[in-house]
Each structure stands twice: as C-alpha cells, then as structure tokens.
C-alpha cells in the first residue's frame, strides 16, 4: 500500500481547521456543558485515519460513544463527502454469538437460531481519501472566492448619484437615464451628469453612505482574507504535497474485505473463525462440516465426547496469544494447553478456574477423572448404540471415523453451546453464565479479527 | 428560465363575432392580447400553446359584450437572479452596456465588466481588452449572469455581470466581417 501518512495528516489538519467546532447536538437537546460535544467530530475523523472499513458499532465501542451519537456524526461526514458508508444485512454477526445469547432457552432454541439465520443491518464506514482531497480543495477555493467577490464588490448593483441635486439612482434605472447625446447617464430631474458611487465601497446595504462603516467592513474582509491565508497555510501545503500522490483506495466494503480477509473467505466472521480454529489441519470443505453438524445434533453428548477423547487437545479451540488479555476467563484449552477432557474444561473446571483457587486443583482433577470416566462409559454405550443404528447406512468403518473427526471439528467451531447445553442443563446457574462467557469470548475473537487487520494495516 | 404553465383570462367579445366561428375569434383575440405581454409574477408570455377550456359566456348588461373565462397553456420566460443568459448587446456607453435576451433588457454596468476591458468611444463605442483580442460592441453576443432583477407589473429589468468565469463575448460581429 502506498504511503497513507500524508493523507492522514491532511485529514487531521482539515478536521481541526473545519470541523473543530461542529457540535452534534440533538434537535431538542439544550447545549449544556455535558451535551456539548464539540470536538467529537475531530476525534471521530482521527479514529478513522487509523482504520480502513470499520463496523460502526465497533468504532462506537472503541471511542466510548453512543452508537446513535456516532451515527449522527458519521452521517454528517457522509454529507460532507469525507466518509463512505455501507450498510448490509448480515447473519447476526455469526450465529454463534447469537446462539450463546439465546442459550438460556435451551438447546433447541440454539439450534433454531442456527437454522434460520437472523439478518441484521450493520453499517460500515471508512474515509474516502480521494474525495477528501477534492472536498478540502474546493472548500478553500470557495472561501477565498467568496471573500474576493465581496472585496471586489462583484455581484453588487451599481449606484449613481447626481452631483448637482444629490438624487441617487441604481443601475435598475439605467434605461431611463440613458442619454442619446453622450456616453453618460443623466439625472431625470436636473439633467446633470451622474457619477458612479465609489464602486469598491458601494458593496454594502447602502445605509446612509456612511463611509466609515464601509471602510471598516472592508478592512474586516481584508483581515479575514489574510487570516485565511495564514491559518490554512499548513493545510494548503499538505494538499500540495498530496496532490501528485495516488490517494489510498479501500474500494467498496466487499472488495476490501475480499482483499484483506482473504483466507477467511467472504468476510463471513463465522467462516473466518472456523478456519482459524481448525488451523488448516483438516481442510474439510464446508459442506461436509454442514453434514456432520446435523448428525451431531442427532447424536448424544456421549458420542461427541468419545470423538473428542479419541483425539487430543490440539483439536480444541485455541485462542491465539495476541487475543489473550488480562482478565480473560480462559480455559486451558483456549490457551492452547492440552487437556484431555474438553468436557471438564467447559463445565466444572470452568467454575473452578473462575474462582482461581489453586488449592482446589487436585480435588478438581480427581473429580474430573471420575466424571470423565463416567462420561466415557456413557459415550461408549452411545457409540455402540449409534454404530448399530448406522451399520445399515454405512458399512465401511473408516468413513465412520472420518466422519467423527469432521464432526468434532464442527462441534469445536460452532457447537460448543450445544455440548455445554446438553451437559450443563441440570447444573447450577453458574455454569450457564460460564457458558455465556465462553461464547462471548468467541464473539470478541471474531471481532478482533477486524482489529488485527487494523493493526497490520496501521503499521504497514 | 422558461416555464410551460396554464393561465386564465376573462375575454370580452363583441356580439358581432357571435356565430359559427366564435371560438376561433376568441382564440385569435387571446393570442393577440396576451403574447408578448409581461406580468411581474409569471414573466413574459412567449407563446400560447393551447386553449384548455372556454367557460360559459356572461352577457354584460348595457353593452351586449360577453365575457368568457378562458384557460390557456403558454410558455413564459422569467429571468432569475443567478441565472446565466446569452444576450445580444444593443447599446454601449461609458457607463456600461445594454443587452437583450428575447424580451428581457439587461444592463451591465462598467464595474461588472472585467477590469482589463476599456471603454473606447467613437462611431462604434465598445469595450476592448488592451491586446484587442476581445471586443464588446453593438450586436456582440455575450454570456452574462443575472445578479439582480426588478420586476414591475408590466416589466422586468435585469442587472447582469460578465465579470466571472466563462462569461463574456461568445461571438464577435467585428471578427466575422
Ligand atoms: Zn440631478
């Protein structure tokens, strides 16, 4: 990407020059000190210089602004032609986060949510650098022209005065004043030769022809002109610097996403998430996963557990190190540590972790073992049963195992809630919240996918 | 700017026109009465394009004249402030020049003529640039911008400027000769 810095500097200069005192107050909001958000426009523009296409909700969060307030500002900048916005319907960011939110209603609801994808309109925005250059240049041009026109008393109606009888005429009377004997206008009453009132000073509402008022006004205009030159000097210089540089171009939201999310395909966050999780180990095509998904739902939790236990922890969702922050409530598997029983992590273990009591660790481990044994047994039973059921359909055992692998993937990616649900339903509410937290974490991870791009982009 | 609008007018017709051609007589009288007139509100009536409706006539007591309400469509021309017009110069003097755009008279005072054009008196008074490349005289065609209009009940008079980008002479009669 060609250097974006000069353009960002231009945006920042323009923001401070023109939008510093833009107040985005609501229609009926009195201008109290609290409601006074002047300068907010500058903050928003600055923030946008650090991001390409950004979801407006994310931006609002990052700026600690109410999204309504931000939208008002962005709409203003859209009108000012500084910002491009795009709106599109999306499946509730990903079905997952949504499911988690709805998880309290039980698994069936969660599944339902997955099937009929809920569409929400999300708005994205980014700076339109090429247009910004034009807009700023045009704005400066208009400012200067307006002052110059006023100084030159352009667009003003000429006035004439009869030196002998002091009668005044305007150019509208010209037809009656024309003399066919000479080149001048003549007074209607005394036929004296009219003289033009001093053009330059005639600019104002004639008033009583108070020379001082006009003079002062003229001085004011000149002064304003001078100050424009002076104060906009850095901005103009920056415009010149940028003039021959190709403006950074993000393209439309779709193009940009295709270019930047690339591997994660179509910019669908859910897809991005899943491909990240599977770490490319199994390039299982999505349709296959989809198939398994159905089956997972049919199968009991025990079956799933079996599939997991058959493999090791590398299958579990690993949160990349850059996403792990202090205060995050992570399970070991999420930190990338291997733990044999995913189940345990997701259930009781989580509670323990939350409490952060190391003393409990050993007790917990014992408990886990016991629990795990029980589950495994159950799962084996299930598996046997299941195999009997499936025997008719699938005769080759290999395909069966393969399918289990795929299944597991699937579950890791999208069905965490399902598993938890089945297992936790009877347990205390604490678990439910834990589940929720985990799902939240996922949602955050998906969103920070964008952030990651931001960072890369910013440094580049 | 031109507009196509519907106007209404009460026409009085002498009884001698009553007969099979009453309607034709009414219309030709309307055209004669209305075309070329100016109303401050609608501007100049350039042409009548059609008669929409002729109402029931009302006999005026004592005279025998009959009044018909007539609705007609017409094209009107109404100049506006800020509008760009092309006009033909009709007169040049030291104070500026006059031009016509159809029925509209426009005066361009000398301070609204570019500073590099100077008045030259003589047989054909004109404004000319110092290098003589541009000349405004009678019959020159100019593009000008209206900066003010005075609308009376029967007349519209405009003040124009040629002191702006893309304004000024668009054809020079002197050059053609
Ligand atoms: Zn006089």
XYZ file of C-alpha atoms and ligand atoms in Angstrom:
638
model
C 0.000 0.000 0.000
C 1.356 3.346 -0.864
C 2.022 5.674 1.954
C -1.109 6.746 3.688
C 0.579 9.026 6.159
C 0.429 12.270 4.168
C -3.235 11.700 3.577
C -3.917 11.027 7.202
C -2.110 14.213 8.057
C -4.307 16.021 5.608
C -7.414 14.601 7.208
C -6.241 15.604 10.648
C -5.415 19.119 9.554
C -8.720 19.503 7.762
C -10.583 18.139 10.768
C -9.022 20.742 13.020
C -9.453 23.532 10.533
C -13.067 22.971 9.590
C -14.761 20.596 11.984
C -13.355 21.648 15.305
C -16.444 23.470 16.430
C -19.011 21.231 14.842
C -21.491 20.397 17.501
C -23.628 17.331 17.044
C -26.311 18.138 19.479
C -29.685 16.622 19.184
C -32.562 18.701 17.996
C -34.082 19.369 21.344
C -31.030 18.960 23.496
C -30.104 22.104 25.315
C -26.481 22.972 24.989
C -25.296 22.130 28.429
C -21.709 21.517 29.276
C -22.490 17.860 29.245
C -24.263 17.901 25.931
C -21.565 19.966 24.354
C -19.663 17.522 22.240
C -17.760 19.873 20.070
C -14.510 18.350 19.045
C -16.106 14.952 18.845
C -16.101 15.233 15.077
C -12.343 15.638 15.139
C -11.962 12.632 17.383
C -14.033 10.515 15.031
C -12.074 11.603 11.987
C -8.813 10.906 13.769
C -10.021 7.486 14.726
C -10.954 6.780 11.147
C -7.451 7.619 9.973
C -6.321 4.594 11.936
C -8.822 2.200 10.401
C -9.948 1.095 6.998
C -13.509 -0.172 6.741
C -14.792 -0.447 10.258
C -18.085 -1.576 11.623
C -19.752 1.416 13.184
C -20.705 -0.416 16.318
C -17.098 -1.387 16.845
C -15.993 2.146 16.298
C -18.550 3.414 18.757
C -17.302 0.936 21.306
C -13.712 1.905 20.714
C -14.493 5.577 21.108
C -16.799 5.002 24.036
C -19.514 6.788 22.155
C -23.137 6.016 21.987
C -23.712 4.422 18.613
C -26.527 6.855 17.901
C -24.253 9.758 18.535
C -21.566 8.281 16.342
C -24.048 7.633 13.593
C -25.117 11.238 13.672
C -21.519 12.350 13.273
C -20.865 9.862 10.513
C -23.966 10.893 8.672
C -22.741 14.461 8.848
C -19.392 13.478 7.398
C -21.108 11.437 4.755
C -22.920 14.578 3.710
C -19.649 16.449 3.827
C -18.313 13.798 1.474
C -15.449 12.791 3.721
C -16.711 9.392 4.682
C -18.081 6.496 2.704
C -20.612 4.314 4.410
C -22.030 0.965 3.534
C -24.880 -0.936 5.026
C -25.639 -4.572 4.627
C -27.602 -7.316 6.155
C -25.658 -9.960 7.913
C -26.476 -13.090 9.733
C -26.322 -11.917 13.285
C -22.581 -11.399 13.055
C -22.315 -15.083 13.440
C -24.961 -17.429 14.523
C -22.770 -18.435 17.387
C -22.633 -15.333 19.446
C -26.276 -15.026 18.929
C -26.943 -18.572 19.994
C -24.961 -18.089 23.106
C -27.055 -15.133 23.996
C -30.152 -17.182 23.475
C -28.641 -20.218 25.138
C -30.676 -19.864 28.278
C -33.659 -21.035 26.364
C -32.154 -24.421 25.850
C -30.519 -26.196 23.011
C -33.486 -26.363 20.757
C -33.611 -22.653 20.583
C -29.942 -22.513 19.860
C -30.360 -24.901 17.013
C -33.254 -22.983 15.682
C -31.194 -19.841 15.638
C -28.649 -21.597 13.561
C -31.049 -22.807 11.018
C -32.895 -19.681 10.174
C -30.137 -17.171 10.031
C -31.200 -13.934 11.572
C -30.351 -10.918 9.482
C -29.309 -7.622 10.952
C -28.284 -4.495 9.170
C -24.793 -3.391 10.031
C -23.184 -0.187 8.933
C -19.570 0.192 7.971
C -17.620 3.313 7.254
C -14.240 4.458 6.066
C -12.547 7.591 4.823
C -12.694 8.426 1.156
C -9.267 9.939 0.734
C -9.523 10.846 -2.927
C -12.737 12.700 -2.338
C -11.435 14.333 0.803
C -8.663 15.960 -1.191
C -11.179 17.355 -3.641
C -13.591 18.473 -0.981
C -10.967 20.282 1.038
C -9.528 21.966 -2.007
C -12.964 23.049 -3.146
C -13.879 24.333 0.263
C -10.792 26.519 0.450
C -11.427 27.760 -3.051
C -14.991 28.731 -2.179
C -13.921 30.519 0.979
C -11.369 32.591 -0.845
C -13.634 33.319 -3.773
C -16.430 34.487 -1.571
C -14.210 36.970 0.195
C -12.639 38.136 -3.006
C -16.004 38.657 -4.642
C -17.129 40.685 -1.724
C -13.995 42.768 -1.756
C -14.301 43.367 -5.470
C -17.944 44.176 -4.882
C -18.828 41.744 -7.548
C -22.464 40.864 -7.881
C -23.452 44.200 -6.462
C -25.751 46.649 -8.076
C -24.064 49.849 -9.113
C -25.441 53.104 -7.759
C -25.225 56.549 -9.252
C -25.589 59.968 -7.800
C -26.341 63.338 -9.280
C -23.659 65.757 -8.071
C -25.890 68.757 -8.507
C -29.136 67.656 -6.839
C -27.807 64.641 -4.923
C -30.515 62.392 -6.254
C -29.484 58.767 -6.183
C -30.207 56.139 -8.805
C -29.428 52.483 -9.147
C -28.473 50.503 -12.185
C -32.075 49.359 -12.437
C -32.932 52.845 -13.552
C -30.368 52.687 -16.318
C -32.913 52.591 -19.128
C -34.422 55.880 -18.068
C -31.066 57.524 -17.510
C -29.570 56.837 -20.876
C -28.765 59.856 -22.911
C -28.621 59.590 -26.630
C -26.389 62.577 -26.931
C -23.377 61.439 -24.962
C -21.896 58.442 -23.216
C -23.192 59.227 -19.759
C -26.268 58.835 -17.627
C -28.217 61.955 -16.877
C -30.321 62.989 -13.945
C -34.033 62.773 -14.635
C -34.800 65.955 -12.776
C -31.929 68.294 -13.494
C -30.295 66.511 -16.394
C -26.959 66.651 -14.580
C -24.342 64.102 -15.453
C -24.485 61.236 -12.987
C -21.375 59.801 -11.384
C -20.982 56.291 -10.117
C -20.750 55.959 -6.386
C -17.380 54.610 -5.467
C -17.626 51.081 -6.776
C -15.479 49.489 -4.203
C -17.307 50.956 -1.290
C -20.745 50.501 -2.682
C -20.804 46.873 -1.783
C -22.929 47.095 1.316
C -26.552 47.756 2.005
C -26.249 51.338 1.111
C -27.250 52.547 4.525
C -26.685 56.250 4.584
C -23.487 56.017 2.724
C -21.545 56.013 5.962
C -18.030 55.840 4.668
C -16.692 54.674 7.979
C -18.944 51.661 8.155
C -17.932 50.580 4.679
C -14.333 51.197 5.344
C -14.420 49.152 8.490
C -16.235 46.342 6.781
C -13.704 46.382 4.020
C -10.897 46.201 6.500
C -12.594 43.316 8.189
C -12.841 41.448 4.927
C -9.200 42.066 4.162
C -8.240 40.929 7.599
C -10.287 37.783 7.177
C -8.646 37.110 3.877
C -5.252 37.448 5.456
C -6.105 35.160 8.312
C -7.384 32.522 5.927
C -4.106 32.564 4.087
C -2.192 32.338 7.294
C -4.176 29.747 9.178
C -4.762 27.435 6.273
C -1.153 27.501 5.204
C -0.279 24.085 6.663
C -3.400 22.591 5.163
C -2.718 24.061 1.753
C 0.876 22.906 1.926
C -0.310 19.413 2.773
C -2.733 19.498 -0.121
C 0.099 20.394 -2.446
C 2.243 17.622 -1.052
C -0.512 15.115 -1.575
C -1.533 16.385 -4.971
C 0.573 14.056 -7.040
C 0.364 11.052 -4.769
C -2.130 8.357 -5.539
C -4.806 8.507 -2.894
C -5.220 5.383 -0.780
C -8.159 3.473 -2.064
C -10.049 0.972 0.036
C -12.591 0.190 -2.595
C -16.036 -0.898 -1.636
C -16.614 -2.812 1.532
C -16.825 -6.094 -0.356
C -13.681 -5.586 -2.349
C -11.780 -4.540 0.684
C -12.906 -7.500 2.684
C -12.065 -9.882 -0.071
C -8.585 -8.444 -0.280
C -7.912 -8.331 3.437
C -9.704 -11.220 4.953
C -8.674 -13.428 2.094
C -8.122 -16.737 3.766
C -11.222 -16.377 5.828
C -13.359 -16.173 2.743
C -16.212 -13.834 2.002
C -15.628 -11.960 5.179
C -18.128 -14.104 6.940
C -16.933 -13.960 10.509
C -18.175 -17.399 11.295
C -16.205 -18.805 8.431
C -13.171 -16.873 9.476
C -13.480 -18.244 12.939
C -13.790 -21.803 11.906
C -10.882 -21.743 9.550
C -8.770 -20.166 12.220
C -9.718 -22.822 14.681
C -9.078 -25.771 12.522
C -5.691 -24.292 11.743
C -5.757 -25.804 8.363
C -5.055 -29.247 9.692
C -8.132 -30.573 8.141
C -9.174 -28.687 5.116
C -12.587 -30.184 5.343
C -14.869 -28.454 2.922
C -17.702 -26.627 4.496
C -20.471 -28.729 3.017
C -19.016 -31.738 4.726
C -19.000 -29.950 8.020
C -22.533 -28.981 7.459
C -23.492 -32.591 7.055
C -21.796 -33.588 10.213
C -23.414 -30.827 12.043
C -26.760 -32.382 11.500
C -25.516 -35.661 12.738
C -24.011 -34.185 15.809
C -27.325 -32.881 16.742
C -28.808 -36.288 16.405
C -26.108 -37.907 18.418
C -25.987 -37.620 22.131
C -23.373 -35.780 24.042
C -21.678 -39.025 24.928
C -20.968 -39.706 21.333
C -19.360 -36.379 20.917
C -17.298 -36.853 23.958
C -15.991 -40.066 22.573
C -14.836 -38.417 19.450
C -13.008 -35.873 21.484
C -11.346 -38.267 23.751
C -10.146 -40.199 20.797
C -8.126 -37.225 19.767
C -6.007 -34.883 21.733
C -6.376 -31.293 22.787
C -4.996 -29.852 19.630
C -8.478 -30.004 18.342
C -9.829 -27.690 20.916
C -10.348 -24.112 20.220
C -7.097 -22.374 20.757
C -7.148 -18.692 21.214
C -4.167 -17.060 19.556
C -1.776 -15.451 22.025
C -2.432 -11.961 20.725
C -6.007 -12.296 21.686
C -5.392 -13.300 25.245
C -5.659 -10.397 27.588
C -5.529 -9.985 31.292
C -8.764 -10.679 32.985
C -9.932 -13.036 30.330
C -11.565 -16.058 31.707
C -9.821 -18.677 29.697
C -9.780 -22.387 29.913
C -6.585 -24.249 29.398
C -7.655 -25.478 26.064
C -8.268 -21.983 24.987
C -4.765 -21.066 25.964
C -3.604 -23.882 23.807
C -2.726 -26.243 26.590
C -3.724 -29.778 26.061
C -6.368 -31.141 28.236
C -7.880 -34.406 27.577
C -11.343 -33.734 28.566
C -12.855 -30.865 26.865
C -15.966 -31.551 28.692
C -14.436 -30.923 32.009
C -12.986 -27.679 30.854
C -16.252 -26.473 29.800
C -18.143 -27.430 32.818
C -16.983 -27.717 36.365
C -13.432 -26.861 35.609
C -14.501 -23.558 34.446
C -16.201 -22.727 37.641
C -13.088 -23.595 39.498
C -10.944 -21.507 37.309
C -13.187 -18.660 37.797
C -12.623 -18.793 41.459
C -8.947 -19.092 40.801
C -8.383 -21.378 43.710
C -5.300 -23.391 43.183
C -5.903 -25.465 46.250
C -8.872 -26.935 44.633
C -6.866 -28.062 41.708
C -6.139 -31.558 42.930
C -9.638 -32.170 44.139
C -10.872 -30.922 40.926
C -8.635 -33.169 38.960
C -9.880 -36.176 40.796
C -13.347 -35.154 40.242
C -12.611 -34.613 36.616
C -11.183 -38.043 36.266
C -14.193 -39.618 37.791
C -16.515 -37.540 35.765
C -14.637 -38.231 32.659
C -14.691 -41.955 33.264
C -18.390 -41.868 33.668
C -18.817 -39.875 30.558
C -16.597 -42.110 28.605
C -18.592 -45.096 29.625
C -21.733 -43.446 28.696
C -20.276 -42.387 25.466
C -19.112 -45.858 24.647
C -22.558 -47.100 25.197
C -23.871 -44.429 22.985
C -21.349 -45.139 20.371
C -22.209 -48.768 20.330
C -25.814 -47.972 20.053
C -25.162 -45.477 17.379
C -22.977 -47.783 15.414
C -25.705 -50.323 15.453
C -28.039 -47.735 14.099
C -25.661 -46.640 11.454
C -24.476 -50.057 10.470
C -27.196 -50.239 7.928
C -26.245 -46.993 6.315
C -22.517 -47.018 6.456
C -20.745 -50.289 6.160
C -17.195 -49.034 5.938
C -15.859 -48.293 9.401
C -13.218 -45.911 8.029
C -15.745 -43.497 6.796
C -17.322 -43.597 10.162
C -14.195 -42.496 11.941
C -13.518 -39.876 9.404
C -16.865 -38.547 9.953
C -16.270 -38.394 13.619
C -13.230 -36.321 13.057
C -15.114 -33.937 10.974
C -17.821 -33.938 13.491
C -15.514 -32.959 16.189
C -14.269 -30.060 14.200
C -17.666 -28.952 13.595
C -18.503 -29.060 17.184
C -15.484 -27.109 18.205
C -16.282 -24.446 15.797
C -19.905 -23.984 16.138
C -21.437 -26.291 18.615
C -19.765 -25.504 21.854
C -23.024 -24.321 23.157
C -24.704 -27.491 22.144
C -22.378 -29.598 24.129
C -22.473 -27.417 27.114
C -26.102 -27.323 26.938
C -26.623 -30.952 26.980
C -24.290 -31.423 29.840
C -24.992 -28.434 31.918
C -28.613 -28.133 31.845
C -29.040 -29.768 35.165
C -26.220 -27.871 36.852
C -26.329 -24.588 38.613
C -26.776 -21.210 37.031
C -23.098 -20.534 37.482
C -22.424 -22.835 34.624
C -24.806 -21.068 32.427
C -23.020 -17.822 32.932
C -19.770 -19.516 32.298
C -21.053 -20.815 29.057
C -22.130 -17.429 28.163
C -18.747 -16.044 28.897
C -17.073 -18.551 26.693
C -19.340 -17.684 23.864
C -18.691 -14.040 24.499
C -15.056 -14.676 24.210
C -15.619 -16.180 20.852
C -17.597 -13.239 19.720
C -14.836 -10.965 20.808
C -12.341 -13.039 18.989
C -14.249 -12.692 15.805
C -14.490 -9.020 16.155
C -10.891 -8.655 16.969
C -10.273 -10.330 13.683
C -11.020 -6.941 12.256
C -8.783 -5.301 14.775
C -5.980 -7.487 13.711
C -6.337 -6.263 10.220
C -6.402 -2.781 11.552
C -3.139 -3.190 13.270
C -1.402 -4.702 10.356
C -2.709 -2.018 8.194
C -1.687 0.732 10.513
C 1.840 -0.407 10.746
C 2.162 -1.050 7.060
C -35.898 30.338 -17.350
C -38.801 29.065 -19.414
C -41.942 27.567 -17.970
C -44.944 25.951 -19.532
C -47.903 26.951 -17.438
C -51.665 27.323 -17.528
C -53.108 30.785 -17.121
C -56.650 32.108 -17.073
C -58.088 35.244 -18.542
C -61.514 36.794 -18.992
C -62.040 37.697 -22.624
C -64.686 40.147 -23.794
C -66.113 39.584 -27.197
C -68.240 41.929 -29.263
C -71.619 40.470 -30.249
C -70.799 40.811 -33.929
C -68.409 37.852 -33.612
C -71.114 35.543 -32.326
C -71.633 32.784 -34.809
C -70.048 29.553 -36.018
C -66.512 30.982 -35.636
C -66.944 32.338 -32.159
C -64.348 30.061 -30.704
C -61.751 30.817 -33.371
C -62.302 34.505 -32.918
C -61.844 34.134 -29.181
C -58.580 32.284 -29.558
C -57.085 34.638 -32.090
C -58.022 37.575 -29.882
C -56.424 35.845 -26.910
C -53.185 35.370 -28.810
C -53.191 38.962 -29.936
C -53.907 40.235 -26.435
C -51.554 38.054 -24.445
C -48.455 37.058 -26.400
C -45.571 39.401 -25.782
C -47.015 40.841 -22.633
C -45.295 40.664 -19.322
C -46.601 40.002 -15.892
C -44.409 40.560 -12.919
C -45.469 37.262 -11.472
C -45.044 34.907 -14.411
C -42.662 36.797 -16.642
C -43.066 37.287 -20.365
C -45.664 35.318 -22.245
C -43.711 33.973 -25.175
C -46.354 31.880 -26.906
C -49.743 30.351 -26.342
C -49.602 26.639 -26.981
C -53.186 25.649 -26.452
C -56.579 26.543 -25.051
C -57.698 24.224 -22.282
C -61.149 25.438 -21.579
C -63.570 28.163 -22.501
C -66.244 28.713 -19.891
C -69.774 29.912 -20.234
C -70.116 33.445 -21.543
C -71.741 36.112 -19.419
C -73.602 38.942 -21.103
C -72.640 42.312 -19.691
C -75.634 44.481 -19.061
C -75.932 47.535 -21.177
C -73.143 46.806 -23.636
C -74.024 43.454 -25.096
C -70.427 42.321 -24.787
C -69.966 38.787 -23.496
C -67.225 37.794 -21.086
C -65.697 34.317 -21.480
C -63.307 32.848 -18.909
C -60.531 31.227 -20.925
C -57.937 28.797 -19.617
C -54.872 28.540 -21.815
C -51.442 26.965 -21.818
C -48.474 29.142 -22.591
C -44.725 29.335 -22.483
C -43.429 32.083 -20.232
C -39.936 33.411 -19.774
C -38.958 34.579 -16.320
C -35.376 35.625 -15.579
C -33.963 34.845 -12.153
C -31.086 36.128 -10.120
C -28.086 33.894 -10.647
C -29.299 32.651 -13.987
C -26.856 32.581 -16.899
C -28.228 34.014 -20.113
C -26.977 34.640 -23.594
C -27.882 38.058 -24.864
C -27.261 40.445 -27.738
C -25.670 43.803 -26.995
C -27.940 46.691 -28.026
C -26.082 49.703 -26.792
C -22.665 50.522 -25.375
C -21.742 53.634 -23.437
C -19.301 54.801 -20.845
C -21.472 53.554 -18.026
C -21.689 50.029 -19.345
C -23.749 48.252 -21.949
C -27.299 47.123 -22.532
C -28.233 43.772 -23.922
C -31.395 41.866 -24.773
C -32.288 38.263 -24.244
C -35.565 37.955 -26.063
C -37.921 40.380 -24.377
C -35.658 40.939 -21.380
C -33.461 44.017 -21.147
C -30.236 43.690 -19.201
C -27.823 46.338 -18.131
C -24.192 45.524 -17.374
C -22.540 48.423 -15.595
C -18.885 49.116 -16.258
C -17.754 47.868 -12.844
C -19.157 44.466 -13.755
C -17.092 44.330 -16.904
C -13.658 42.736 -16.469
C -11.051 45.253 -15.393
C -8.858 44.573 -18.407
C -11.558 45.845 -20.787
C -11.514 49.564 -21.508
C -14.196 51.769 -22.970
C -13.384 53.118 -26.445
C -15.636 55.894 -27.696
C -16.133 56.585 -31.379
C -18.527 55.623 -34.121
C -18.895 52.216 -32.617
C -18.403 52.584 -28.900
C -17.027 49.397 -27.402
C -15.175 47.737 -24.576
C -11.903 46.182 -25.643
C -9.088 44.344 -23.953
C -5.679 46.004 -24.115
C -4.450 43.494 -26.707
C -7.627 43.995 -28.757
C -8.458 40.313 -28.821
C -11.862 40.702 -27.172
C -14.311 43.417 -28.091
C -17.826 44.131 -26.918
C -19.865 46.401 -29.169
C -23.379 46.652 -30.541
C -24.597 43.296 -31.879
C -21.979 41.323 -29.937
C -23.315 38.202 -28.316
C -22.410 37.855 -24.680
C -22.988 35.304 -21.979
C -23.830 37.014 -18.728
C -25.041 36.248 -15.275
C -28.046 37.999 -13.801
C -27.276 39.468 -10.415
C -30.471 41.380 -9.908
C -33.959 41.687 -11.330
C -36.502 44.416 -10.955
C -39.965 43.065 -11.539
C -42.734 45.555 -12.127
C -46.320 44.728 -13.001
C -45.569 45.061 -16.674
C -41.828 44.994 -16.944
C -38.783 43.033 -15.888
C -35.400 44.663 -15.954
C -32.180 42.881 -15.099
C -28.692 43.755 -13.986
C -26.013 41.428 -15.296
C -22.329 40.807 -14.925
C -19.684 39.397 -17.207
C -17.014 39.569 -14.542
C -16.830 35.884 -13.712
C -15.518 32.624 -15.102
C -16.804 31.653 -18.551
C -18.738 34.864 -19.034
C -18.245 37.452 -21.752
C -18.230 37.601 -25.521
C -19.278 34.404 -27.244
C -19.318 35.759 -30.774
C -17.758 38.914 -32.065
C -19.502 40.556 -35.009
C -16.358 42.557 -35.785
C -14.314 39.421 -36.202
C -16.779 37.869 -38.623
C -16.535 40.706 -41.087
Zn -29.930 65.910 -10.659
